[in-house]
């Protein structure tokens, strides 16, 4: 009785450690970047906190509201006399505030684009304009070295903080406590202000002009960016520095958190956006852009990553998420409807309790090269494997099987230039692969022994043999260089080891000689006998 045919077992090699981690796979899902050309450098990007999470882009003398669904401009606000800065959407999505280079701050209605409020007290450019968490106040920070809290209904400043000694380019209101204000200045300091005391309650030194500041929701930790550095301060410990990071090569211009505040994103002039894990502040992913990054923002639902660049480019990356509605709709579509075959056979394959279930074995289908191996047609099996573009490891496993069956020469014999070409090309591609070299060198030797007599009759085969010869010579030269480098390194290691051993021996000898010089020398004179009276 004949046993069942055993299909070809593909050899498994140890998997090399890859660079792709679960974190990198997640951030690589932000695909298909849409690049939009703005009129000037994109200085600010801000997402609305309400669905559908539209975002405001500030560039040149306008603030544009983009749709997160169509990625098209929905509204354009261009009622500025000079360059606009810090276009920010209120958390209800109805109002937009922005400052400009003249010191003017304006509040707009998103629907009608009408100017609702205007604040004129600043005399220098206003680079920070944001809403407070109570919706009736706004924060502004200007190059006039002041931070102001404004009352929206009366258009008057409630508090003016003046303690910085240089331009103020960063600021925010605490998420947890609207009385706490955080600001960062080009005087290299980060200050925490309290509206209740009308003054500064804490000052932290960043060590470089501060471009951006942010705070965790609980208000206990502050992150500042300036120069190529990031610094993390603990407010509960009096502003003590916790971490200092320098993973960028140039100035960090912006940063933001994801919705869970477990990842920190930073954009820099070195064309990179880096993602940090806030547990240990290690870089878990990096995205490279074609121009210096001026601003970066992540949508509240973590589906859109938007970066603005110095050349006016706006990159929009989207992560596709299967929503619950889509999954429900697909499940409904998969349900059997009346009048279909699936509807009439419903329930027939459901076994009741106590029924005897007969297991059915699905017939195993063999691959083409396995079918030829089963009938001992070794040449056809090798041709089928080469013809169907199987992975190299599959072809190598088949060749190994042919060697075990003593059928390699049978598989290689009787070939013309057309049938020999795929095998020769496979050898040229893979003979320098360290995993396959030992086996493919033997195959190459057998093939050369069999077809040396007919070389010169086919230009195609001659060219492939010359390429194979050149590939082998290059690999031999590379191996010689590699062994030369290894020998040089071994000499260096041996020299360093001998030097360290010599130093240790010298130190031990010196200590021994020192101890012998300190000890009293033995006397060579004869002892004098004591006198007895």
Coordinates of C-alpha atoms in Angstrom, one line a residue:
X1 CA 0.0 0.0 0.0
X2 CA 1.5 3.3 -1.1
X3 CA 1.7 6.1 1.4
X4 CA 0.5 9.7 0.7
X5 CA 2.8 12.0 -1.1
X6 CA 4.5 14.5 1.1
X7 CA 4.7 17.9 -0.5
X8 CA 7.9 20.0 -0.6
X9 CA 9.0 21.3 2.8
X10 CA 10.2 24.9 2.4
X11 CA 13.3 25.5 4.5
X12 CA 12.9 28.1 7.2
X13 CA 15.8 30.3 8.0
X14 CA 16.1 32.4 11.2
X15 CA 14.2 35.6 10.9
X16 CA 16.4 38.7 11.0
X17 CA 15.4 41.3 13.6
X18 CA 13.4 43.9 11.7
X19 CA 13.1 47.6 12.3
X20 CA 9.3 47.6 12.1
X21 CA 7.7 47.6 15.5
X22 CA 4.0 47.9 16.4
X23 CA 4.5 51.6 17.0
X24 CA 6.1 52.2 13.6
X25 CA 3.4 50.1 11.9
X26 CA 0.7 52.3 13.6
X27 CA 2.3 55.6 12.4
X28 CA 2.9 54.2 8.9
X29 CA -0.9 53.9 8.6
X30 CA -1.0 57.6 8.0
X31 CA -0.7 57.2 4.3
X32 CA -1.4 59.0 1.0
X33 CA -0.1 62.4 2.0
X34 CA -2.0 65.2 0.2
X35 CA 0.3 68.2 -0.4
X36 CA -1.3 71.6 -0.8
X37 CA 0.6 74.7 -1.8
X38 CA -0.1 77.7 0.4
X39 CA 0.8 81.3 -0.3
X40 CA 3.6 81.5 2.3
X41 CA 5.1 79.5 5.2
X42 CA 2.5 77.7 7.3
X43 CA 3.0 79.2 10.8
X44 CA 0.1 77.5 12.6
X45 CA -2.3 74.6 12.4
X46 CA -5.1 74.0 14.9
X47 CA -7.8 71.3 14.9
X48 CA -11.3 71.8 16.2
X49 CA -12.2 69.7 19.2
X50 CA -15.7 69.0 17.8
X51 CA -16.6 66.5 15.1
X52 CA -15.9 66.5 12.1
X53 CA -12.6 67.9 13.4
X54 CA -11.9 70.6 10.8
X55 CA -8.6 72.4 11.1
X56 CA -7.5 76.0 10.7
X57 CA -4.3 76.7 8.7
X58 CA -2.6 80.1 9.1
X59 CA -0.3 81.3 6.3
X60 CA 0.5 84.7 5.0
X61 CA -2.5 87.2 5.5
X62 CA -5.2 84.6 5.8
X63 CA -6.6 81.8 7.9
X64 CA -8.2 78.9 6.0
X65 CA -10.6 76.3 7.5
X66 CA -10.0 72.9 5.9
X67 CA -12.5 70.0 5.9
X68 CA -11.1 66.9 7.5
X69 CA -13.3 64.8 5.2
X70 CA -12.7 66.3 1.8
X71 CA -9.3 68.0 2.6
X72 CA -10.6 71.1 0.8
X73 CA -10.9 74.7 1.9
X74 CA -14.3 75.4 3.4
X75 CA -13.8 78.9 4.6
X76 CA -11.1 81.6 4.0
X77 CA -10.7 84.5 6.4
X78 CA -8.5 87.1 4.8
X79 CA -9.4 90.3 6.7
X80 CA -5.9 91.0 7.9
X81 CA -3.8 94.0 7.1
X82 CA -0.5 92.1 7.7
X83 CA 0.8 88.6 8.2
X84 CA -1.6 86.5 10.4
X85 CA -0.5 84.3 13.3
X86 CA -2.0 81.6 15.5
X87 CA -5.4 80.9 14.0
X88 CA -7.2 79.0 16.7
X89 CA -10.7 77.4 16.7
X90 CA -12.7 77.5 19.9
X91 CA -13.6 74.1 21.4
X92 CA -17.2 74.4 20.2
X93 CA -16.1 75.0 16.6
X94 CA -18.0 78.3 16.2
X95 CA -15.3 81.0 16.6
X96 CA -11.8 81.6 15.3
X97 CA -9.3 84.0 16.9
X98 CA -6.0 85.1 15.3
X99 CA -3.4 87.8 15.7
X100 CA -1.3 89.6 13.1
X101 CA 1.9 91.5 12.7
X102 CA 0.3 94.9 13.5
X103 CA -0.6 93.8 17.0
X104 CA -4.3 93.4 16.2
X105 CA -6.3 90.5 17.6
X106 CA -9.6 89.6 15.9
X107 CA -12.4 87.1 16.6
X108 CA -14.3 85.7 13.6
X109 CA -17.5 83.8 13.2
X110 CA -16.7 80.5 11.4
X111 CA -20.0 80.4 9.5
X112 CA -20.3 84.0 8.3
X113 CA -16.6 85.0 8.6
X114 CA -17.7 88.2 10.2
X115 CA -15.5 90.1 12.7
X116 CA -17.1 89.8 16.1
X117 CA -14.5 91.4 18.4
X118 CA -11.3 93.4 17.9
X119 CA -8.5 93.9 20.5
X120 CA -6.0 96.7 19.8
X121 CA -3.8 97.3 22.8
X122 CA -0.7 95.4 21.6
X123 CA 1.8 97.5 19.8
X124 CA 3.9 94.7 18.3
X125 CA 3.2 91.5 16.4
X126 CA 1.0 89.0 18.3
X127 CA 2.3 85.5 17.7
X128 CA 0.0 83.8 20.2
X129 CA -3.8 84.1 20.3
X130 CA -5.9 81.3 21.9
X131 CA -9.2 80.8 23.7
X132 CA -9.4 80.0 27.3
X133 CA -11.2 76.9 28.6
X134 CA -14.1 79.0 29.9
X135 CA -14.9 80.3 26.3
X136 CA -15.3 83.9 27.4
X137 CA -11.6 84.8 27.6
X138 CA -8.7 84.8 25.2
X139 CA -5.0 84.7 25.7
X140 CA -2.5 86.8 23.7
X141 CA 1.3 87.0 23.8
X142 CA 3.2 89.6 21.8
X143 CA 6.6 90.8 20.9
X144 CA 6.0 93.7 23.2
X145 CA 7.0 91.2 26.0
X146 CA 3.5 91.1 27.6
X147 CA 1.0 88.3 28.1
X148 CA -2.6 89.5 28.3
X149 CA -5.9 87.9 29.2
X150 CA -8.9 89.5 27.5
X151 CA -12.6 89.6 28.3
X152 CA -14.5 88.9 25.1
X153 CA -17.8 90.6 25.8
X154 CA -16.2 93.9 26.9
X155 CA -13.1 93.8 24.7
X156 CA -10.9 94.8 27.6
X157 CA -7.8 93.2 29.2
X158 CA -8.4 91.5 32.5
X159 CA -4.8 90.9 33.3
X160 CA -1.5 92.0 31.9
X161 CA 1.7 90.0 32.7
X162 CA 5.0 91.7 32.0
X163 CA 8.0 89.8 33.2
X164 CA 9.7 88.5 30.1
X165 CA 12.7 90.3 28.7
X166 CA 12.3 89.3 25.1
X167 CA 9.8 88.4 22.4
X168 CA 7.1 85.9 23.6
X169 CA 6.4 83.3 20.9
X170 CA 4.6 80.6 22.9
X171 CA 1.8 80.5 25.4
X172 CA -1.3 78.5 26.5
X173 CA -4.0 78.3 29.2
X174 CA -4.0 75.3 31.5
X175 CA -6.6 72.7 30.6
X176 CA -7.4 71.9 34.2
X177 CA -7.2 75.4 35.7
X178 CA -8.1 78.5 33.6
X179 CA -6.3 80.7 36.1
X180 CA -2.9 79.3 35.2
X181 CA -1.1 80.7 32.2
X182 CA 2.1 79.3 30.6
X183 CA 4.4 81.3 28.4
X184 CA 7.7 80.9 26.7
X185 CA 10.0 83.6 25.5
X186 CA 13.1 84.3 23.5
X187 CA 14.8 85.2 26.8
X188 CA 15.1 81.4 27.3
X189 CA 12.7 81.2 30.1
X190 CA 9.3 79.5 30.6
X191 CA 7.0 81.3 33.1
X192 CA 3.9 80.2 34.9
X193 CA 1.5 83.0 35.7
X194 CA -1.5 83.0 38.1
X195 CA -4.4 85.3 37.5
X196 CA -5.4 85.1 41.1
X197 CA -2.1 86.6 42.3
X198 CA -1.6 88.8 39.2
X199 CA 2.0 87.7 38.8
X200 CA 4.6 85.0 38.0
X201 CA 4.6 82.1 40.4
X202 CA 7.3 80.0 38.7
X203 CA 10.2 80.5 36.3
X204 CA 12.0 77.7 34.4
X205 CA 15.2 78.1 32.4
X206 CA 15.1 76.3 29.0
X207 CA 18.5 77.3 27.9
X208 CA 17.5 78.4 24.4
X209 CA 14.9 80.7 22.8
X210 CA 11.5 79.0 23.5
X211 CA 9.4 78.3 20.4
X212 CA 6.6 76.2 21.9
X213 CA 5.2 75.1 25.2
X214 CA 2.6 72.6 26.2
X215 CA 1.2 71.2 29.4
X216 CA -0.3 67.8 30.4
X217 CA -4.0 67.9 31.3
X218 CA -3.4 67.5 35.1
X219 CA -1.2 70.6 35.1
X220 CA 1.7 68.8 36.8
X221 CA 4.2 68.6 33.9
X222 CA 5.3 71.1 31.3
X223 CA 7.1 70.5 28.0
X224 CA 9.1 73.3 26.3
X225 CA 10.8 73.3 22.9
X226 CA 13.5 75.7 21.8
X227 CA 16.6 75.2 19.8
X228 CA 17.2 71.5 19.0
X229 CA 16.2 70.6 22.5
X230 CA 13.1 69.5 24.4
X231 CA 12.8 70.0 28.2
X232 CA 10.3 68.5 30.6
X233 CA 9.7 70.3 33.9
X234 CA 7.9 69.0 37.0
X235 CA 5.7 71.9 38.4
X236 CA 4.8 69.9 41.5
X237 CA 8.5 69.9 42.4
X238 CA 9.0 73.6 41.9
X239 CA 9.9 73.5 38.2
X240 CA 12.6 70.9 38.5
X241 CA 13.9 69.6 35.1
X242 CA 12.9 66.0 34.6
X243 CA 14.2 65.3 31.1
X244 CA 16.3 67.0 28.5
X245 CA 16.1 65.7 24.9
X246 CA 18.1 66.6 21.8
X247 CA 17.0 64.2 19.1
X248 CA 16.6 67.0 16.4
X249 CA 19.4 68.5 14.5
X250 CA 17.9 72.0 14.1
X251 CA 15.4 74.2 16.0
X252 CA 12.1 72.5 17.1
X253 CA 9.3 74.8 15.9
X254 CA 6.2 73.1 17.1
X255 CA 4.8 70.2 19.1
X256 CA 1.5 68.5 20.0
X257 CA 0.1 65.5 21.9
X258 CA -2.2 62.8 20.7
X259 CA -5.7 62.5 22.2
X260 CA -4.5 60.2 25.1
X261 CA -1.4 62.3 25.9
X262 CA 0.7 59.2 25.6
X263 CA 2.6 60.4 22.5
X264 CA 4.3 63.7 21.9
X265 CA 4.9 64.9 18.3
X266 CA 7.6 67.5 17.5
X267 CA 8.3 69.3 14.2
X268 CA 11.7 70.8 13.4
X269 CA 13.6 72.7 10.8
X270 CA 15.6 69.5 10.1
X271 CA 12.6 68.3 7.9
X272 CA 11.5 65.7 10.5
X273 CA 8.5 65.1 12.7
X274 CA 9.4 62.8 15.6
X275 CA 7.1 60.8 17.9
X276 CA 8.0 60.4 21.5
X277 CA 6.7 57.9 24.1
X278 CA 6.0 60.0 27.2
X279 CA 6.8 57.1 29.5
X280 CA 10.5 57.3 28.9
X281 CA 10.6 60.0 26.1
X282 CA 12.2 57.7 23.6
X283 CA 11.7 58.3 19.9
X284 CA 9.4 55.6 18.6
X285 CA 8.9 56.9 15.0
X286 CA 10.1 59.6 12.7
X287 CA 8.6 61.1 9.5
X288 CA 10.7 63.0 7.0
X289 CA 9.3 65.9 5.0
X290 CA 10.6 67.7 1.9
X291 CA 11.0 71.1 3.6
X292 CA 11.6 72.5 7.1
X293 CA 8.6 71.9 9.3
X294 CA 7.1 75.0 10.9
X295 CA 3.9 73.6 12.5
X296 CA 2.4 70.2 13.2
X297 CA -0.9 69.0 14.5
X298 CA -2.8 65.8 15.2
X299 CA -6.6 65.5 15.0
X300 CA -8.4 64.7 18.3
X301 CA -9.5 61.3 16.9
X302 CA -5.9 60.5 15.8
X303 CA -6.8 60.1 12.1
X304 CA -5.2 63.1 10.5
X305 CA -1.6 64.2 10.8
X306 CA -1.0 67.7 9.3
X307 CA 2.3 69.4 8.9
X308 CA 3.0 72.9 7.5
X309 CA 6.4 73.7 6.0
X310 CA 8.5 76.8 5.4
X311 CA 8.1 76.7 1.6
X312 CA 4.3 77.0 1.9
X313 CA 3.6 73.3 1.5
X314 CA 0.9 71.7 3.6
X315 CA 1.0 67.9 4.1
X316 CA -2.2 66.1 5.1
X317 CA -1.8 62.4 6.1
X318 CA -4.9 60.3 6.9
X319 CA -5.1 57.0 8.8
X320 CA -8.1 55.0 7.6
X321 CA -10.2 53.6 10.4
X322 CA -13.1 51.2 10.0
X323 CA -15.8 52.9 12.0
X324 CA -18.6 51.0 13.8
X325 CA -21.1 52.3 11.4
X326 CA -19.2 50.8 8.4
X327 CA -18.8 47.5 10.2
X328 CA -22.5 47.4 11.0
X329 CA -23.5 48.2 7.5
X330 CA -21.3 45.5 6.1
X331 CA -22.8 43.0 8.6
X332 CA -26.3 43.9 7.4
X333 CA -25.3 43.5 3.8
X334 CA -23.8 40.0 4.6
X335 CA -27.1 38.8 6.1
X336 CA -29.2 36.6 3.9
X337 CA -32.1 38.3 2.2
X338 CA -35.3 36.7 1.0
X339 CA -35.2 35.1 -2.4
X340 CA -31.5 34.2 -2.4
X341 CA -30.0 30.7 -2.2
X342 CA -28.3 31.6 1.1
X343 CA -31.8 32.5 2.5
X344 CA -33.3 29.1 1.6
X345 CA -30.4 27.0 2.9
X346 CA -30.2 28.9 6.2
X347 CA -30.0 26.6 9.2
X348 CA -29.3 23.4 7.3
X349 CA -25.7 23.2 8.3
X350 CA -26.4 23.9 12.0
X351 CA -26.0 20.7 14.1
X352 CA -28.4 20.2 17.0
X353 CA -27.4 18.8 20.4
X354 CA -26.7 15.1 20.2
X355 CA -26.2 14.9 16.5
X356 CA -23.3 12.8 15.1
X357 CA -21.1 15.1 13.0
X358 CA -19.2 13.4 10.2
X359 CA -15.9 15.2 9.6
X360 CA -15.1 15.8 6.0
X361 CA -11.5 16.2 4.9
X362 CA -10.9 18.8 2.3
X363 CA -8.9 17.5 -0.6
X364 CA -5.4 18.9 -0.6
X365 CA -4.4 20.6 -3.8
X366 CA -0.7 20.2 -4.7
X367 CA 1.3 23.0 -6.3
X368 CA 2.5 22.5 -9.8
X369 CA 6.1 21.6 -8.9
X370 CA 4.8 19.2 -6.2
X371 CA 2.7 17.4 -8.9
X372 CA 5.8 17.0 -11.1
X373 CA 7.8 15.8 -8.1
X374 CA 5.1 13.2 -7.4
X375 CA 5.6 11.6 -10.8
X376 CA 9.5 12.1 -10.8
X377 CA 9.6 14.7 -13.5
X378 CA 12.4 16.7 -11.9
X379 CA 13.2 18.9 -14.8
X380 CA 9.6 20.0 -15.1
X381 CA 9.4 20.6 -11.4
X382 CA 12.4 22.9 -11.5
X383 CA 11.0 24.8 -14.5
X384 CA 7.6 25.2 -12.8
X385 CA 9.3 26.6 -9.7
X386 CA 11.3 29.1 -11.8
X387 CA 8.5 30.0 -14.1
X388 CA 5.9 30.9 -11.4
X389 CA 8.3 33.4 -9.7
X390 CA 8.3 31.5 -6.4
X391 CA 10.4 33.0 -3.5
X392 CA 14.1 32.2 -3.7
X393 CA 13.8 30.0 -0.5
X394 CA 11.2 27.8 -2.3
X395 CA 13.5 27.2 -5.3
X396 CA 16.5 26.5 -3.0
X397 CA 14.4 24.0 -1.0
X398 CA 13.4 22.3 -4.3
X399 CA 17.0 22.1 -5.4
X400 CA 17.9 20.6 -2.0
X401 CA 15.2 18.0 -2.4
X402 CA 16.5 17.1 -5.9
X403 CA 20.0 16.6 -4.4
X404 CA 18.5 14.3 -1.8
X405 CA 16.7 12.3 -4.5
X406 CA 19.9 12.2 -6.6
X407 CA 18.0 14.0 -9.4
X408 CA 19.9 17.2 -9.8
X409 CA 21.7 16.1 -13.0
X410 CA 18.5 14.8 -14.4
X411 CA 16.8 18.1 -13.8
X412 CA 19.6 20.1 -15.4
X413 CA 20.2 17.8 -18.4
X414 CA 18.7 18.2 -21.9
X415 CA 18.2 21.9 -21.8
X416 CA 18.5 24.4 -24.6
X417 CA 19.4 28.1 -24.2
X418 CA 15.7 29.1 -23.6
X419 CA 15.1 26.6 -20.8
X420 CA 18.6 27.2 -19.3
X421 CA 18.2 31.0 -19.1
X422 CA 15.8 31.0 -16.0
X423 CA 18.1 28.8 -14.0
X424 CA 21.2 30.9 -14.9
X425 CA 19.4 34.2 -14.0
X426 CA 18.4 32.7 -10.7
X427 CA 22.0 31.8 -9.9
X428 CA 23.2 35.3 -10.9
X429 CA 20.6 36.9 -8.6
X430 CA 21.2 34.7 -5.5
X431 CA 24.7 33.2 -5.6
X432 CA 26.0 35.9 -3.3
X433 CA 23.2 35.4 -0.7
X434 CA 25.0 34.0 2.4
X435 CA 22.1 31.7 3.1
X436 CA 22.2 30.0 -0.3
X437 CA 25.8 30.4 -1.4
X438 CA 27.0 26.9 -0.4
X439 CA 24.2 25.1 -2.2
X440 CA 24.2 27.3 -5.3
X441 CA 28.0 27.0 -5.8
X442 CA 27.5 23.2 -6.1
X443 CA 24.6 23.7 -8.6
X444 CA 26.8 26.1 -10.6
X445 CA 29.6 23.6 -10.7
X446 CA 27.3 20.9 -12.0
X447 CA 25.8 23.2 -14.6
X448 CA 29.3 24.3 -15.8
X449 CA 30.4 20.7 -16.1
X450 CA 27.4 19.7 -18.1
X451 CA 27.3 22.7 -20.5
X452 CA 31.0 23.7 -20.9
X453 CA 31.2 21.9 -24.3
X454 CA 28.4 24.0 -25.8
X455 CA 29.5 27.4 -24.5
X456 CA 29.9 29.9 -27.3
X457 CA 26.9 28.7 -29.3
X458 CA 24.3 31.0 -27.6
X459 CA 25.1 34.7 -26.9
X460 CA 22.4 34.9 -24.2
X461 CA 23.9 32.0 -22.2
X462 CA 27.4 33.3 -22.7
X463 CA 26.4 36.7 -21.3
X464 CA 24.7 35.1 -18.3
X465 CA 27.8 33.0 -17.6
X466 CA 30.0 36.1 -17.8
X467 CA 27.7 37.9 -15.4
X468 CA 27.9 34.9 -13.0
X469 CA 31.7 34.9 -13.2
X470 CA 31.8 38.7 -12.5
X471 CA 29.4 38.3 -9.5
X472 CA 31.6 35.5 -8.0
X473 CA 34.7 37.6 -8.5
X474 CA 33.1 40.6 -6.8
X475 CA 32.0 38.5 -3.9
X476 CA 35.6 37.0 -3.5
X477 CA 37.1 40.5 -3.5
X478 CA 34.5 41.6 -0.9
X479 CA 35.3 38.6 1.3
X480 CA 39.1 39.4 1.1
X481 CA 38.4 43.0 2.1
X482 CA 36.2 41.8 4.9
X483 CA 38.9 39.4 6.2
X484 CA 41.5 42.2 6.0
X485 CA 39.3 44.4 8.2
X486 CA 38.7 41.6 10.6
X487 CA 42.4 41.0 10.9
X488 CA 43.1 44.7 11.5
X489 CA 40.4 44.8 14.2
X490 CA 41.8 41.7 15.9
X491 CA 45.3 43.3 15.9
X492 CA 43.9 46.4 17.5
X493 CA 42.0 44.4 20.1
X494 CA 45.0 42.3 20.9
X495 CA 47.2 45.4 21.2
X496 CA 44.7 47.1 23.5
X497 CA 44.5 43.9 25.6
X498 CA 48.2 43.6 25.9
X499 CA 48.6 47.3 26.8
X500 CA 46.0 47.0 29.5
X501 CA 47.7 43.8 30.9
X502 CA 51.1 45.6 30.8
X503 CA 49.8 48.6 32.6
X504 CA 48.2 46.4 35.3
X505 CA 51.5 44.4 35.7
X506 CA 53.4 47.7 35.9
X507 CA 51.0 49.0 38.6
X508 CA 51.3 45.8 40.5
X509 CA 55.1 45.9 40.3
X510 CA 55.2 49.5 41.4
X511 CA 53.0 48.8 44.4
X512 CA 55.2 45.8 45.3
X513 CA 58.4 47.9 45.1
X514 CA 56.9 50.7 47.2
X515 CA 55.8 48.3 49.9
X516 CA 59.3 46.8 50.0
X517 CA 60.9 50.2 50.3
X518 CA 58.7 51.1 53.2
X519 CA 59.3 47.9 55.2
X520 CA 62.4 47.9 57.5
X521 CA 65.5 46.2 56.0
X522 CA 66.9 43.2 57.8
X523 CA 70.1 43.8 59.8
X524 CA 73.3 42.1 58.7
X525 CA 75.3 42.7 61.9
X526 CA 75.6 40.0 64.6
X527 CA 73.3 40.4 67.5
X528 CA 74.9 41.8 70.7
X529 CA 74.5 39.6 73.8
X530 CA 73.0 41.3 76.8
X531 CA 75.3 42.0 79.7
X532 CA 74.5 40.5 83.1
X533 CA 75.6 42.4 86.2

